[in-house]
Coordinates of C-alpha atoms in Angstrom, one line a residue:
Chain P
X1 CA 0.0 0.0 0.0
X2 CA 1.2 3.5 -0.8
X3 CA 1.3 5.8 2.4
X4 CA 1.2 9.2 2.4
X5 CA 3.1 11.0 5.6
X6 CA 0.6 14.3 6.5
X7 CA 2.6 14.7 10.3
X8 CA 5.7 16.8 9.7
X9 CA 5.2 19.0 12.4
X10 CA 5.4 15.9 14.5
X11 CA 8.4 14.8 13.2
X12 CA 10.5 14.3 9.7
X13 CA 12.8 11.8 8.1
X14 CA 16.5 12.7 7.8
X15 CA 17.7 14.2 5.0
X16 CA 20.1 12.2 3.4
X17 CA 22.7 15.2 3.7
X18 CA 21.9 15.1 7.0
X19 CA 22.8 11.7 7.6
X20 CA 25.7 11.6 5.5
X21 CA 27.3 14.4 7.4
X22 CA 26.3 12.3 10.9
X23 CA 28.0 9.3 9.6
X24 CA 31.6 9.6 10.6
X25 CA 30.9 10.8 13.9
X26 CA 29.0 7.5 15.2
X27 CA 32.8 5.1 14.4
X28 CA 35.2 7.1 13.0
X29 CA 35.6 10.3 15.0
X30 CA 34.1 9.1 18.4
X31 CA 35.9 11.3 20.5
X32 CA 35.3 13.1 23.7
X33 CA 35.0 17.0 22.1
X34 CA 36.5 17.8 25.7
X35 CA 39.5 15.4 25.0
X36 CA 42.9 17.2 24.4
X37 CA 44.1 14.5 21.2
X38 CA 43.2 14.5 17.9
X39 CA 39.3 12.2 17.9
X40 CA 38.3 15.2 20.5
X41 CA 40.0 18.0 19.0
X42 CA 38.4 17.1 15.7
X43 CA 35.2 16.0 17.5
X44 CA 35.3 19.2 19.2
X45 CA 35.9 21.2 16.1
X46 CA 32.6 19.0 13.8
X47 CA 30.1 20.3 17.0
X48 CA 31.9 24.4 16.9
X49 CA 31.2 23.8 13.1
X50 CA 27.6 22.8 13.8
X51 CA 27.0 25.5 16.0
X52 CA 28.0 28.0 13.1
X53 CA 25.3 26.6 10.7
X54 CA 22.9 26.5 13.6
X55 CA 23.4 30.2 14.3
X56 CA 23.4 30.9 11.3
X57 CA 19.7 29.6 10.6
X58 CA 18.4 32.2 13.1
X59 CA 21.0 35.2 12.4
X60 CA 22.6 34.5 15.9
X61 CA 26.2 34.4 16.7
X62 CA 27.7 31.2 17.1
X63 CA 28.4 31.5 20.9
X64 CA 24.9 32.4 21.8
X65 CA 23.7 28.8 20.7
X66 CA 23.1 26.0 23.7
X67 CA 22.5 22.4 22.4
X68 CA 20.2 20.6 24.2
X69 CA 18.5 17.4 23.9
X70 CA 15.3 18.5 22.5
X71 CA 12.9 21.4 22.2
X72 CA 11.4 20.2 25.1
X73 CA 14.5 20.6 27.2
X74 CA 15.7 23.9 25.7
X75 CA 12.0 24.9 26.4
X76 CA 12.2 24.2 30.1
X77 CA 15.6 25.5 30.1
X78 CA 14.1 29.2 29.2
X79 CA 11.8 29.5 31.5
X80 CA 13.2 28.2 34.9
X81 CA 16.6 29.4 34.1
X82 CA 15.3 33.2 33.3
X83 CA 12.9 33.3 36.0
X84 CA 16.1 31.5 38.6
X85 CA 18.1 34.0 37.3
X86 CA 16.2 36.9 37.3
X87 CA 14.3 36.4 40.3
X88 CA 15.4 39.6 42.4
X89 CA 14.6 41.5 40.3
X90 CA 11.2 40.4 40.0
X91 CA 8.8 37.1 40.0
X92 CA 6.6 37.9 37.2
X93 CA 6.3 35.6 34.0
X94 CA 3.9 36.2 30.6
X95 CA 2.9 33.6 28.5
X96 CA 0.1 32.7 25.8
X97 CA -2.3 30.0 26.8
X98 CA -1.7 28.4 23.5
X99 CA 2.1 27.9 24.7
X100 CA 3.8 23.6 24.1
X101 CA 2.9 22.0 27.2
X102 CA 7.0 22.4 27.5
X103 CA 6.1 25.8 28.1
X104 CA 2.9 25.5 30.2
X105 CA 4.1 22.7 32.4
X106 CA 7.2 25.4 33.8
X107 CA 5.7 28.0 34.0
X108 CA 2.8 25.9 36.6
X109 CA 6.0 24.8 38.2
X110 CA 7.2 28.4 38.5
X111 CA 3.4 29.3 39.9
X112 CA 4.2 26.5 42.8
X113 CA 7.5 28.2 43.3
X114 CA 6.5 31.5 44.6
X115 CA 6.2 33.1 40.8
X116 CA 3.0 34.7 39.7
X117 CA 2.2 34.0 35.8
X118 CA -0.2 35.9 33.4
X119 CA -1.7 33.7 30.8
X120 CA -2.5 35.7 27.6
X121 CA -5.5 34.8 26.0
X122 CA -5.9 34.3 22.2
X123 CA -8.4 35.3 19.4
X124 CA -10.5 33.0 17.5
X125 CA -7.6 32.6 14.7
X126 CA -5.3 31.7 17.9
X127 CA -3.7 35.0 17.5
X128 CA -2.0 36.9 20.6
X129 CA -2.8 40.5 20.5
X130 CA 0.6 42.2 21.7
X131 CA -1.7 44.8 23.4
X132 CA -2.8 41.9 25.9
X133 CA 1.0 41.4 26.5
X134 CA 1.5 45.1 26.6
X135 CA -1.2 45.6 29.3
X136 CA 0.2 42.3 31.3
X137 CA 3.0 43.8 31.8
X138 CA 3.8 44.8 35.8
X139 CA 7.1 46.4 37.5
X140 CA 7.6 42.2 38.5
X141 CA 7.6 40.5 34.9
X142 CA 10.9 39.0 34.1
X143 CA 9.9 37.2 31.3
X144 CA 7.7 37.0 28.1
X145 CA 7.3 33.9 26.6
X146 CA 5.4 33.0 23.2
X147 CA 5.4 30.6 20.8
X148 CA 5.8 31.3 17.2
X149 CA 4.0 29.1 15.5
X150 CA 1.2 26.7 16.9
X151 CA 1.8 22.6 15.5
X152 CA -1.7 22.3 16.3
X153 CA -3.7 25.0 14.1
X154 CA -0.9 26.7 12.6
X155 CA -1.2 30.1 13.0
X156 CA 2.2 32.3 13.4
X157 CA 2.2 34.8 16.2
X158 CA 3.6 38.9 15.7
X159 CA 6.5 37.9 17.6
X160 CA 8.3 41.2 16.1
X161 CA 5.7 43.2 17.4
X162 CA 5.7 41.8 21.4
X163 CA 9.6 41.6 21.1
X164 CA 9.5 45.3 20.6
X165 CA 7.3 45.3 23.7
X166 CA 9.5 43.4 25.5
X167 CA 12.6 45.3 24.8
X168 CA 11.4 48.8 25.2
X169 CA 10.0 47.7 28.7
X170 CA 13.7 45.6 29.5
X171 CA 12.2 42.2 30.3
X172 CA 13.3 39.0 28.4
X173 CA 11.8 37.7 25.6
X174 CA 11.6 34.2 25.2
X175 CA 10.2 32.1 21.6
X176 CA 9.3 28.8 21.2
X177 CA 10.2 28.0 17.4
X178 CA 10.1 24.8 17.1
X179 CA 7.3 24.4 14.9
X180 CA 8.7 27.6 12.8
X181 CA 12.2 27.5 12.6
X182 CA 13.5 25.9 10.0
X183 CA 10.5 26.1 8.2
X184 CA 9.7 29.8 7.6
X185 CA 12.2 33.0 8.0
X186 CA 13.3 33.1 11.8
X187 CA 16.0 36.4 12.7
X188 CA 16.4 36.8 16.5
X189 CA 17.9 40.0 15.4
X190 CA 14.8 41.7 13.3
X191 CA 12.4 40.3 15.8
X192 CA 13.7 41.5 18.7
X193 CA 14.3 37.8 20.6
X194 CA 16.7 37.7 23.2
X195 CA 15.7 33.3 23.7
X196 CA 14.8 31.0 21.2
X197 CA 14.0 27.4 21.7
X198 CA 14.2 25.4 18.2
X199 CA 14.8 21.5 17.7
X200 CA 16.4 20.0 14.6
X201 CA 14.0 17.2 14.0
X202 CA 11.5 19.4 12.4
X203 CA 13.4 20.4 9.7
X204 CA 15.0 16.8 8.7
X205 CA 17.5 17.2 11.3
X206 CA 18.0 14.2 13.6
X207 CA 15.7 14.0 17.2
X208 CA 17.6 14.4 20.0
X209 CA 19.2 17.4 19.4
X210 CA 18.1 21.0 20.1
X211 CA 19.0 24.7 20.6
X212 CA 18.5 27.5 22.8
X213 CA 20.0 30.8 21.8
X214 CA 20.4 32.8 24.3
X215 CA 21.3 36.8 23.7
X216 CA 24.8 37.5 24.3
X217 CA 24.6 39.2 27.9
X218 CA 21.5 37.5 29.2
X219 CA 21.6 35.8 32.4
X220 CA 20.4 32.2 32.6
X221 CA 20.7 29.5 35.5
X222 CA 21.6 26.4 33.9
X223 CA 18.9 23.6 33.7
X224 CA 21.6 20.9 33.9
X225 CA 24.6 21.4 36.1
X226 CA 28.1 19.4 36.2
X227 CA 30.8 19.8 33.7
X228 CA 32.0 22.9 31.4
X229 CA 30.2 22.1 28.5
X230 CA 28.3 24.4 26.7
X231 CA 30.2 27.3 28.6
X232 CA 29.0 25.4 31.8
X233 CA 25.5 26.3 30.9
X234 CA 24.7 22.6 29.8
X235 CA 26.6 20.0 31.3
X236 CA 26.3 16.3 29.8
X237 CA 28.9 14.7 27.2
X238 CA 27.7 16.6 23.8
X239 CA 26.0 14.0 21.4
X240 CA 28.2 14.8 18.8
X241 CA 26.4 13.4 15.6
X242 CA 23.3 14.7 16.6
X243 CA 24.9 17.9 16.9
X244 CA 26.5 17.9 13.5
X245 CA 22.9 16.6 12.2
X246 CA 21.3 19.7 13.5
X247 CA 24.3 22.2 11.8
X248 CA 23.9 20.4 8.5
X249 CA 19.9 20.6 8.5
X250 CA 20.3 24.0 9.5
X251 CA 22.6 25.1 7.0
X252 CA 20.2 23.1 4.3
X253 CA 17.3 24.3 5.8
X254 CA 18.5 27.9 5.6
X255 CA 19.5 27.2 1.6
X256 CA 16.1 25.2 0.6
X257 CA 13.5 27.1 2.7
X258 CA 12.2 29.4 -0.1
X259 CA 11.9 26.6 -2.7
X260 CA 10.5 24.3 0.4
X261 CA 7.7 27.0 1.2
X262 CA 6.9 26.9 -2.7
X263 CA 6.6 23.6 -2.8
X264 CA 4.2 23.3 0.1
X265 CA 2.1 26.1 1.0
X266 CA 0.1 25.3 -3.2
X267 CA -0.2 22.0 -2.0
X268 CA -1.9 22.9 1.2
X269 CA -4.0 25.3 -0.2
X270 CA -5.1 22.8 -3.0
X271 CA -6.1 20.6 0.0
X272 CA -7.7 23.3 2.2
X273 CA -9.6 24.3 -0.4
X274 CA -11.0 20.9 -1.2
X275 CA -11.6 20.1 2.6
X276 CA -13.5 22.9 2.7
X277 CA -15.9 21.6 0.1
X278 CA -17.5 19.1 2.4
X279 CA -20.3 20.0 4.8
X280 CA -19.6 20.8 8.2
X281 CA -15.9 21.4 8.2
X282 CA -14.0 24.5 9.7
X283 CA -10.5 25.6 9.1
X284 CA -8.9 26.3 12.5
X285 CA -6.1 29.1 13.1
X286 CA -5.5 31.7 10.9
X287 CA -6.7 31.2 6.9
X288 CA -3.3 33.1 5.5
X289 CA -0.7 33.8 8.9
X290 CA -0.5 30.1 9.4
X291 CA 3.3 27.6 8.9
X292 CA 2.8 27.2 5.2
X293 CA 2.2 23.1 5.0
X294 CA -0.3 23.2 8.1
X295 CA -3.7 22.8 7.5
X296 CA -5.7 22.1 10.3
X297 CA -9.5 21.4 10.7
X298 CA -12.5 20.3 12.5
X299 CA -15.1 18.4 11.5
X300 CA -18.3 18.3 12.8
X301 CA -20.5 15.1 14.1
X302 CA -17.0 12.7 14.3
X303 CA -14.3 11.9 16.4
X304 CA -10.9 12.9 15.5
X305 CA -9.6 9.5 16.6
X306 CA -11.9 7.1 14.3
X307 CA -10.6 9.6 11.4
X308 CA -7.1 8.9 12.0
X309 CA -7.5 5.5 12.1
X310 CA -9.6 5.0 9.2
X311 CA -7.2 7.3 7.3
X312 CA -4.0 5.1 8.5
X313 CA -5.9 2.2 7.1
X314 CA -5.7 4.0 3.4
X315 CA -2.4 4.9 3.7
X316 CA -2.2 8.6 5.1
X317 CA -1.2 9.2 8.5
X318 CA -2.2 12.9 10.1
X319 CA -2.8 13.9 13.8
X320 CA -5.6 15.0 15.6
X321 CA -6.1 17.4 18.7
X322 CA -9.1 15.4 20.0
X323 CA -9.7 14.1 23.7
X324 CA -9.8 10.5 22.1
X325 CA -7.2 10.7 20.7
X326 CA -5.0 12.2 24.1
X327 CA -3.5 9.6 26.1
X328 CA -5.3 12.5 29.2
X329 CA -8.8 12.0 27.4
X330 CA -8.8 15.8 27.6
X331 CA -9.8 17.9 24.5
X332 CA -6.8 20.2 23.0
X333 CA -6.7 23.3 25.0
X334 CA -5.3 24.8 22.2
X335 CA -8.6 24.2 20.7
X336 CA -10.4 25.1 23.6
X337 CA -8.9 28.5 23.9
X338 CA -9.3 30.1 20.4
X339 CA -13.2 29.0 21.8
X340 CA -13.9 25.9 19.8
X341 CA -16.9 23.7 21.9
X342 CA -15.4 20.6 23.5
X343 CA -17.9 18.8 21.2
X344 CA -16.5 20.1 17.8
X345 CA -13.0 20.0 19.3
X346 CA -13.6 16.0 19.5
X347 CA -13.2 16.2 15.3
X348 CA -10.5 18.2 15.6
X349 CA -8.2 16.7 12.4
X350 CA -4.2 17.9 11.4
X351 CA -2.4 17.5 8.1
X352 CA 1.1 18.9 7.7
X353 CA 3.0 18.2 4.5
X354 CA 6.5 18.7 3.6
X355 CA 9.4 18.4 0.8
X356 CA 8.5 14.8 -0.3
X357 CA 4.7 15.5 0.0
X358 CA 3.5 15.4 -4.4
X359 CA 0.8 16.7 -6.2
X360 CA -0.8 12.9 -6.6
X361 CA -0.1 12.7 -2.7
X362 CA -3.1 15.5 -2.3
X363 CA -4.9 14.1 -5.2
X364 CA -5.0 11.0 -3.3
X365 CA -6.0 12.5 -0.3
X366 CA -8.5 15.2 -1.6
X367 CA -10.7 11.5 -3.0
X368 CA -10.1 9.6 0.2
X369 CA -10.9 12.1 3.0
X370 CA -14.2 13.0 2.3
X371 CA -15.2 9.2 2.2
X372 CA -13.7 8.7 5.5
X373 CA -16.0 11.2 6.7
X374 CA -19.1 9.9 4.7
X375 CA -18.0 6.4 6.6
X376 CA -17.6 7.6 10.2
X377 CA -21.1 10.1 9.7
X378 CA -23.0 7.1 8.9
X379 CA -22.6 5.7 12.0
X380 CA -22.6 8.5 13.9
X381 CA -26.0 9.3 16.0
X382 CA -25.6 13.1 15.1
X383 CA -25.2 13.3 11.2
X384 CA -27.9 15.3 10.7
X385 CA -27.2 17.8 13.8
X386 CA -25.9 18.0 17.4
X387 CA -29.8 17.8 18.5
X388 CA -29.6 15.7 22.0
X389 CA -26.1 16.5 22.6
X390 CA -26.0 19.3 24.8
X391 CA -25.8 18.5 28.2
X392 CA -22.7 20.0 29.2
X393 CA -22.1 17.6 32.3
X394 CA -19.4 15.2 31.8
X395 CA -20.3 11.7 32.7
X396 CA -17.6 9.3 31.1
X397 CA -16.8 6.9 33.5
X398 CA -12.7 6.2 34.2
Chain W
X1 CA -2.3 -0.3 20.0
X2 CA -5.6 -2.1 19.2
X3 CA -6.4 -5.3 19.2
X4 CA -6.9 -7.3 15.3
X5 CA -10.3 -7.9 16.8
X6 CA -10.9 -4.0 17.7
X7 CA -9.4 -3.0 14.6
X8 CA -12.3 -5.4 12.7
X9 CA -14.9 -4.4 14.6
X10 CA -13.8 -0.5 14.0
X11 CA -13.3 -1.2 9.8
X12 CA -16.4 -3.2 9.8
X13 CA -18.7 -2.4 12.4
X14 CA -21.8 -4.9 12.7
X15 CA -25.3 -3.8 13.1
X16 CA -25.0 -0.1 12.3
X17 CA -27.8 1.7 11.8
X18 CA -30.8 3.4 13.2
X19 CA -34.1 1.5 14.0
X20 CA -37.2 3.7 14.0
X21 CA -39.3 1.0 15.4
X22 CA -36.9 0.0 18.3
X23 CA -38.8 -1.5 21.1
X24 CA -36.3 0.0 23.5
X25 CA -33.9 2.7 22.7
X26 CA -30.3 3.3 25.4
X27 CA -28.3 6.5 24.9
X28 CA -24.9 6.6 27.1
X29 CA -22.3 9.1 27.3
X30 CA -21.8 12.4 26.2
X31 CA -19.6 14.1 23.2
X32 CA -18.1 17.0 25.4
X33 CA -15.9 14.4 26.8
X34 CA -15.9 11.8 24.4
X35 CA -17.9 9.3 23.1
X36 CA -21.8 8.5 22.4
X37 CA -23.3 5.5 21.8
X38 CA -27.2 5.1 20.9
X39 CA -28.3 1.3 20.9
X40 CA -31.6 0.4 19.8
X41 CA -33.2 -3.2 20.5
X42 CA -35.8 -5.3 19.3
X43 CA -37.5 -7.6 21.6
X44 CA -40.0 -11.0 20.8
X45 CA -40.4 -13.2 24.3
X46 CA -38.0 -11.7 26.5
X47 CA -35.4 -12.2 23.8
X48 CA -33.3 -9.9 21.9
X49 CA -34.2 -10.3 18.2
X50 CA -32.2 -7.4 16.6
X51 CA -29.9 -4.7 17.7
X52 CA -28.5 -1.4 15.7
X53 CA -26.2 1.1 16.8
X54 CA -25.0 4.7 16.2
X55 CA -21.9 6.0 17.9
X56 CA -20.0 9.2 18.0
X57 CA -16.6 8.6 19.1
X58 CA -12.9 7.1 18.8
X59 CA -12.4 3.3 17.2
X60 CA -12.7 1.9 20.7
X61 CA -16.0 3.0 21.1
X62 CA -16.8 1.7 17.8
X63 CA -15.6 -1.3 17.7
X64 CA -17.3 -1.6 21.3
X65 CA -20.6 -0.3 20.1
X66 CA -20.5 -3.6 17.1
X67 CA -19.0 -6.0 19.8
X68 CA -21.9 -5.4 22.9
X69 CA -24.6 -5.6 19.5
X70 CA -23.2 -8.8 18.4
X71 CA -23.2 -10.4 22.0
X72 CA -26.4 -9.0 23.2
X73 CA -28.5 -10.5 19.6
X74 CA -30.3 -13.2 20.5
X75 CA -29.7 -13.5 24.4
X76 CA -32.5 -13.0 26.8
X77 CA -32.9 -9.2 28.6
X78 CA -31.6 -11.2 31.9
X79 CA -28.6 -12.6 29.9
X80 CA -28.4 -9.2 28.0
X81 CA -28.2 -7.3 31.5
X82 CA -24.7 -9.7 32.8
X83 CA -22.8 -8.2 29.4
X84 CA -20.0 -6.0 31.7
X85 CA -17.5 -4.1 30.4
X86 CA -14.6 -6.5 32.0
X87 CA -16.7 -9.3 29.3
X88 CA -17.0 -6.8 26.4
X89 CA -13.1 -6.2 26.8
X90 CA -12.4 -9.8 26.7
X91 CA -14.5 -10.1 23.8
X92 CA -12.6 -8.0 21.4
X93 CA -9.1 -9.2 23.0
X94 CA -8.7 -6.3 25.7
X95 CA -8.3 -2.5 25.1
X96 CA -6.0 -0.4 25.9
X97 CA -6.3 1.2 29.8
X98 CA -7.1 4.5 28.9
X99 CA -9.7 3.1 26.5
X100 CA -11.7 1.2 29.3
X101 CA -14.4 3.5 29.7
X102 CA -15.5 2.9 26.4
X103 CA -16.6 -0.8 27.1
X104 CA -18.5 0.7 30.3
X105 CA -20.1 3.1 27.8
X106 CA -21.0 -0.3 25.8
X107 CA -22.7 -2.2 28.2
X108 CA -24.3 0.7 30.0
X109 CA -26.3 1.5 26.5
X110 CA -27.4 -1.9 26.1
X111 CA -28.6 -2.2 29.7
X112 CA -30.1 1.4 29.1
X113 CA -32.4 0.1 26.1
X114 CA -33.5 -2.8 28.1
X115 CA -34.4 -0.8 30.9
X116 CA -35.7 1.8 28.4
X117 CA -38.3 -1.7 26.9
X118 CA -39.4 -2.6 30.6
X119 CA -40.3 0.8 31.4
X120 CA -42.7 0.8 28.3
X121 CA -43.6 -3.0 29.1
X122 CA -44.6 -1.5 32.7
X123 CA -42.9 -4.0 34.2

């Protein structure tokens, strides 16, 4: 059976570059980068290398780039270590309520800490209206904290605008890119970013390996303590492959992205457009400020789960946002928040192409989706409206 | 994750359907926080003669829904009323834990449309 892979924003293949470049640094040069002989010193030199082309991707100088083991990590990293660092000076942190649960999960921590944190609310498009974070704003806040671009509905945030915010008022601003960069133009110059979380796996870099730049001159209490790596700011033996994965998918990611944006976003909208066609169906985040191969939708009267599944069967895998489909049974509160009924969140559905997705790939798709739907509405006790199902009281037995 | 057996009865779910003439009709759960399944029955002698279902909800509760329909077809309303959700599990070769509820949402129905036919029986 041909398959069709609609789930890059949860992760990607390798590019073969990418792998090629890993290769020698697996058998070959092994070495300790913290070793004084030749393996380490040419070890140490492949990850210095890396952290050029990583820098690079972002316009950031090469010293102000931290590998880490993931987005997740550097994530974590940005948040506790600001707030650690900064915390005589105040105990005040901002961040969206459509931030990565790497984000949201902190920050809660923080809130048990003795921090106070402001959750920013979004529009229906999942949009963060700087004002909100201007007016947040107290003599306490330390730290600002959005994320670029949401992997669930796509929508890209006016991270320019809140970092100008953020800078004229002195407090740090933190990004989350790691649905964006890589993907679409990042600069931590231009946009006024002072930390940026991105992770090399979603732009056919290897998993395992992250980044956090942090502004030359910022203050940050390390997440991981022991040796001198990292300028002592993250201890642990480096992973040197993964390292020089992430500088070679940078440095291709940074050469291919305007021909990979072509490629994609016609695609997309050759698929939005056709989803659109079918009854009951809503495009969720924003129609044009969205990551240009995300296409994200709900669809009324079904689960998101039962979609998935019946679309694995045929080939195409994709994602969904739905309760069902949450190991938590919880709806998305991505979805909740840009106010999306728990109900309609259930058919919450996500397709996110990439630079192998074709033209037949969406042709395929564009016939087999709407029968998926037919299928799943036929046996659903709503297909011709929610009548009956609005009794808001939860009684699903655990 | 699932089961062959849940992933058959998901693909090919037995007895969907409505059933306007249902002698008794079981509605369980709620599509806020999940999954919905309508069961309707058909009953001659204290026996279930037909069953239909409509569900709203992930392949679990699908393949659930077409499991506790084929069991409950053909057994008495007292036979009917032992199907549990530990049996219904069983049946379809276990789910996964966080699934569970789904097979209590099964049997719950079922046990709803029987109640539902006594109630109109007066008994």
């Amino acid at each position: 059976m041909k398959t069709i892979y609609m789930d890059h924003v949860a992760t990607n293949p390798l590019h073969p570059e990418v792998l090629d470049a890993m290769m020698p640094y697996f058998r070959e040069i092994f070495g300790n980068p913290q070793s004084i002989y030749e393996p380490g010193i040419r070890a140490k030199e492949a990850v210095e290398n890396a952290r050029a082309g990583t820098a690079a991707l972002i316009n950031a100088k090469p010293k102000e780039i931290i590998f880490t083991s993931s987005g997740a990590e550097a994530n974590n990293f940005a948040v506790k270590g600001i707030a650690y660092a900064s915390r005589n000076k105040g105990t005040h942190v901002i961040v969206s309520k459509i931030e990565h649960h790497s984000v949201l999960n902190p920050a809660r921590f923080l809130e048990k800490s003795g921090f106070a944190v402001t959750y920013i609310p979004v529009d229906k498009y999942g949009t963060v209206d700087p004002d909100d974070v201007k007016k947040a704003i107290t003599k306490e806040t330390i730290l600002i904290s959005i994320i670029h671009a949401s992997p669930e509905i796509g929508t890209i945030q006016p991270v320019e605008e809140i970092g100008r915010i953020a800078g004229e008022k002195g407090i740090v601003f933190h990004v989350d890119a790691v649905a964006s960069a890589g993907n679409i133009p990042v600069d931590v110059r231009s946009m006024n970013i002072d930390l940026l979380t991105f992770a090399a796996h979603q732009f056919y870099g290897p998993k395992g390996a992250g980044a956090l730049y942090v502004k030359e001159g910022t203050r940050i209490v390390p997440l991981i303590y022991g040796g001198i790596q990292e300028g002592g700011r993250r201890a642990g033996t480096e992973n040197v492959p993964a390292i020089v994965g992430m500088g070679r998918a940078a440095e291709i990611a940074k050469r291919d992205m305007q021909k990979r944006i072509e490629h994609v976003r016609p695609l997309r909208d050759r698929l939005i457009d056709s989803v659109l066609k079918i009854e009951r169906v809503t495009l969720t985040g924003h129609p044009e400020k969205r990551l240009p191969g995300h296409a994200s939708f709900v669809v009324e009267y079904i689960e998101g789960e039962a979609m998935l599944l019946l679309l694995a069967g045929k080939g195409i895998y994709s994602a969904s946002g739905s309760a069902c489909s949450s190991k938590a049974l919880k709806a998305s509160p991505v979805l909740i928040s840009i106010g999306i009924p728990a109900h309609l969140a259930q058919g919450s559905v996500v397709f996110t192409l990439g630079e192998g997705t074709t033209g037949e790939d969406i042709d395929y798709f564009n016939e087999t989706f709407p029968q998926v739907i037919s299928r799943l509405r036929e046996i659903s006790p709503y297909a011709k409206g929610w009548e009956g199902a609005e009794d808001p009281t939860c009684t699903v037995k655990k | 994750m699932y089961s062959e057996k849940v992933m058959d009865h998901f693909t090919n779910p037995r007895n969907v359907g409505e059933m306007p003439d249902a002698d008794g009709v079981g509605t369980e759960g709620n599509p806020v926080c999940g999954d919905v399944m309508k069961i309707f029955i058909k009953v001659r002698d204290d026996r279930i003669t037909d069953v239909k279902f409509q569900t709203f909800g992930c392949g679990a509760a699908i393949a659930v829904s077409s499991m506790v329909t084929e069991m409950a077809k053909g057994m008495t309303l007292d036979e009917a009323m032992k199907i549990t959700k530990s049996s219904l599990a069983d049946a379809l070769d276990g789910l996964p834990p966080q699934k569970m509820h789904c097979s209590n949402l099964g049997a719950d129905a079922l046990h709803k449309a029987i109640e539902d036919y006594r109630k109109k029986q007066g008994k």
